[in-house]
């Protein structure tokens, strides 16, 4: 009986790994759906709006968060959020989650500021590092500071 339960557990773990390692095709609708899902799961819906998504050819970046600041009704604020995702990565559910949540942390850090700053505070230390560490520990997300570990379609 113990062997059967153990075998079932191992089979379940293998099935889970196979699902996670299955390659996925990205499109903007799918990215928006994942953003909404991850915003609820990991950020308690604290990211105020779904950003613009772009699927781009960026050989050195798996993903990138961009904020454009401007005045709206005379108030300085972020007027555009964008997350760019590289089309050249061999994406799985796990790698997409890692990269997209990484960019969502940048988004969260940026909206905490009252004005744009160029002092590097949005990089991978300070509040970013704290949130990344907490999410990795609590949810085992494997968020990293760069995408150098990701497999590229071009070899």
Coordinates of C-alpha atoms in Angstrom, one line a residue:
X1 CA 0.0 0.0 0.0
X2 CA 2.8 2.4 0.8
X3 CA 4.5 1.7 -2.5
X4 CA 1.3 2.5 -4.4
X5 CA 0.7 5.8 -2.6
X6 CA 4.4 6.7 -3.2
X7 CA 4.1 5.8 -6.8
X8 CA 0.9 7.9 -7.2
X9 CA 2.6 10.8 -5.5
X10 CA 5.6 10.5 -7.9
X11 CA 3.4 10.2 -10.9
X12 CA 1.5 13.3 -9.8
X13 CA 4.8 15.2 -9.4
X14 CA 5.9 14.1 -12.8
X15 CA 2.6 15.2 -14.4
X16 CA 3.0 18.6 -12.7
X17 CA 6.5 19.0 -14.0
X18 CA 5.4 18.0 -17.5
X19 CA 2.6 20.6 -17.5
X20 CA 5.0 23.3 -16.2
X21 CA 7.6 22.4 -18.8
X22 CA 5.2 22.4 -21.8
X23 CA 6.0 25.3 -24.1
X24 CA 3.4 28.0 -24.5
X25 CA 2.8 30.5 -27.2
X26 CA 2.5 34.1 -26.1
X27 CA -0.1 36.6 -27.2
X28 CA -1.2 39.9 -25.5
X29 CA -4.5 38.5 -24.4
X30 CA -2.8 35.6 -22.6
X31 CA -0.3 38.0 -20.9
X32 CA -3.2 40.2 -19.7
X33 CA -5.0 37.2 -18.3
X34 CA -1.8 36.1 -16.4
X35 CA -1.3 39.6 -15.2
X36 CA -4.8 39.7 -13.7
X37 CA -4.3 36.2 -12.1
X38 CA -0.9 37.1 -10.7
X39 CA -2.0 40.5 -9.4
X40 CA -4.7 38.7 -7.4
X41 CA -2.5 35.8 -6.2
X42 CA 0.7 37.7 -5.3
X43 CA -0.1 41.4 -5.1
X44 CA -3.6 41.4 -3.5
X45 CA -4.8 43.3 -6.6
X46 CA -2.6 46.3 -5.6
X47 CA -1.5 47.0 -9.2
X48 CA -4.1 49.4 -10.3
X49 CA -4.5 48.6 -14.0
X50 CA -3.4 46.1 -16.6
X51 CA -0.4 47.6 -18.4
X52 CA 0.1 47.7 -22.1
X53 CA 1.8 44.5 -23.2
X54 CA 4.3 44.3 -26.1
X55 CA 5.9 41.1 -27.4
X56 CA 9.3 42.2 -28.7
X57 CA 12.6 41.0 -30.0
X58 CA 15.0 41.9 -27.2
X59 CA 17.9 39.5 -27.3
X60 CA 19.3 40.6 -23.9
X61 CA 16.1 41.0 -21.9
X62 CA 13.4 38.4 -21.1
X63 CA 11.1 41.2 -19.9
X64 CA 11.1 44.9 -19.1
X65 CA 8.8 47.2 -17.2
X66 CA 8.5 50.8 -18.5
X67 CA 6.7 53.7 -16.9
X68 CA 6.0 57.0 -18.6
X69 CA 5.4 59.9 -16.3
X70 CA 3.5 63.0 -17.2
X71 CA 0.9 65.5 -16.0
X72 CA -2.7 64.7 -16.0
X73 CA -5.1 67.4 -14.8
X74 CA -2.0 69.3 -13.6
X75 CA -0.8 66.4 -11.4
X76 CA 2.5 64.6 -12.1
X77 CA 1.7 60.9 -12.3
X78 CA 2.4 57.7 -14.3
X79 CA 0.4 58.0 -17.5
X80 CA 1.5 54.7 -19.1
X81 CA 2.6 51.3 -17.8
X82 CA 4.1 48.9 -20.3
X83 CA 5.6 45.4 -19.9
X84 CA 7.6 44.1 -22.7
X85 CA 8.2 40.3 -23.1
X86 CA 10.8 38.8 -25.4
X87 CA 9.4 36.6 -28.2
X88 CA 12.7 34.6 -28.5
X89 CA 12.4 32.7 -25.2
X90 CA 11.2 29.2 -25.0
X91 CA 8.4 30.0 -22.6
X92 CA 6.8 27.6 -20.1
X93 CA 4.2 28.4 -17.5
X94 CA 7.0 28.5 -14.8
X95 CA 9.4 30.7 -16.7
X96 CA 6.6 33.1 -17.8
X97 CA 5.4 33.4 -14.2
X98 CA 8.9 34.1 -12.9
X99 CA 9.6 36.8 -15.5
X100 CA 6.1 38.4 -15.5
X101 CA 6.0 38.6 -11.7
X102 CA 9.5 40.0 -11.8
X103 CA 8.2 42.8 -14.0
X104 CA 5.2 43.3 -11.8
X105 CA 7.4 43.9 -8.8
X106 CA 9.1 46.7 -10.8
X107 CA 5.6 48.0 -11.5
X108 CA 4.7 47.9 -7.8
X109 CA 7.9 49.6 -6.8
X110 CA 7.4 52.4 -9.4
X111 CA 3.8 53.2 -8.2
X112 CA 5.1 53.7 -4.6
X113 CA 7.1 56.7 -5.8
X114 CA 5.6 60.2 -5.9
X115 CA 7.7 61.4 -8.8
X116 CA 10.1 59.8 -11.3
X117 CA 13.6 59.3 -10.1
X118 CA 16.8 58.3 -11.9
X119 CA 18.7 57.1 -8.8
X120 CA 18.4 53.4 -9.6
X121 CA 15.8 52.7 -6.9
X122 CA 13.7 50.6 -9.3
X123 CA 16.5 48.2 -9.9
X124 CA 17.0 44.9 -8.1
X125 CA 17.7 46.1 -4.5
X126 CA 15.7 47.8 -1.8
X127 CA 12.0 47.3 -2.0
X128 CA 12.3 45.2 -5.1
X129 CA 14.6 42.8 -3.4
X130 CA 12.4 42.6 -0.3
X131 CA 9.3 41.8 -2.3
X132 CA 11.1 39.3 -4.6
X133 CA 12.5 37.5 -1.6
X134 CA 9.1 37.3 0.2
X135 CA 7.3 36.0 -3.0
X136 CA 10.1 33.4 -3.7
X137 CA 9.9 32.2 -0.1
X138 CA 6.1 32.2 0.3
X139 CA 5.2 30.8 -3.2
X140 CA 8.4 29.2 -4.4
X141 CA 8.3 31.3 -7.6
X142 CA 12.0 31.2 -8.4
X143 CA 12.1 34.9 -9.4
X144 CA 15.6 35.9 -10.5
X145 CA 17.3 39.3 -11.2
X146 CA 18.0 38.4 -14.8
X147 CA 16.9 36.1 -17.5
X148 CA 20.2 34.6 -18.4
X149 CA 19.0 31.1 -17.3
X150 CA 16.2 31.1 -19.9
X151 CA 16.4 29.1 -23.1
X152 CA 16.3 31.0 -26.3
X153 CA 14.6 29.7 -29.5
X154 CA 17.7 30.6 -31.5
X155 CA 20.0 28.3 -29.4

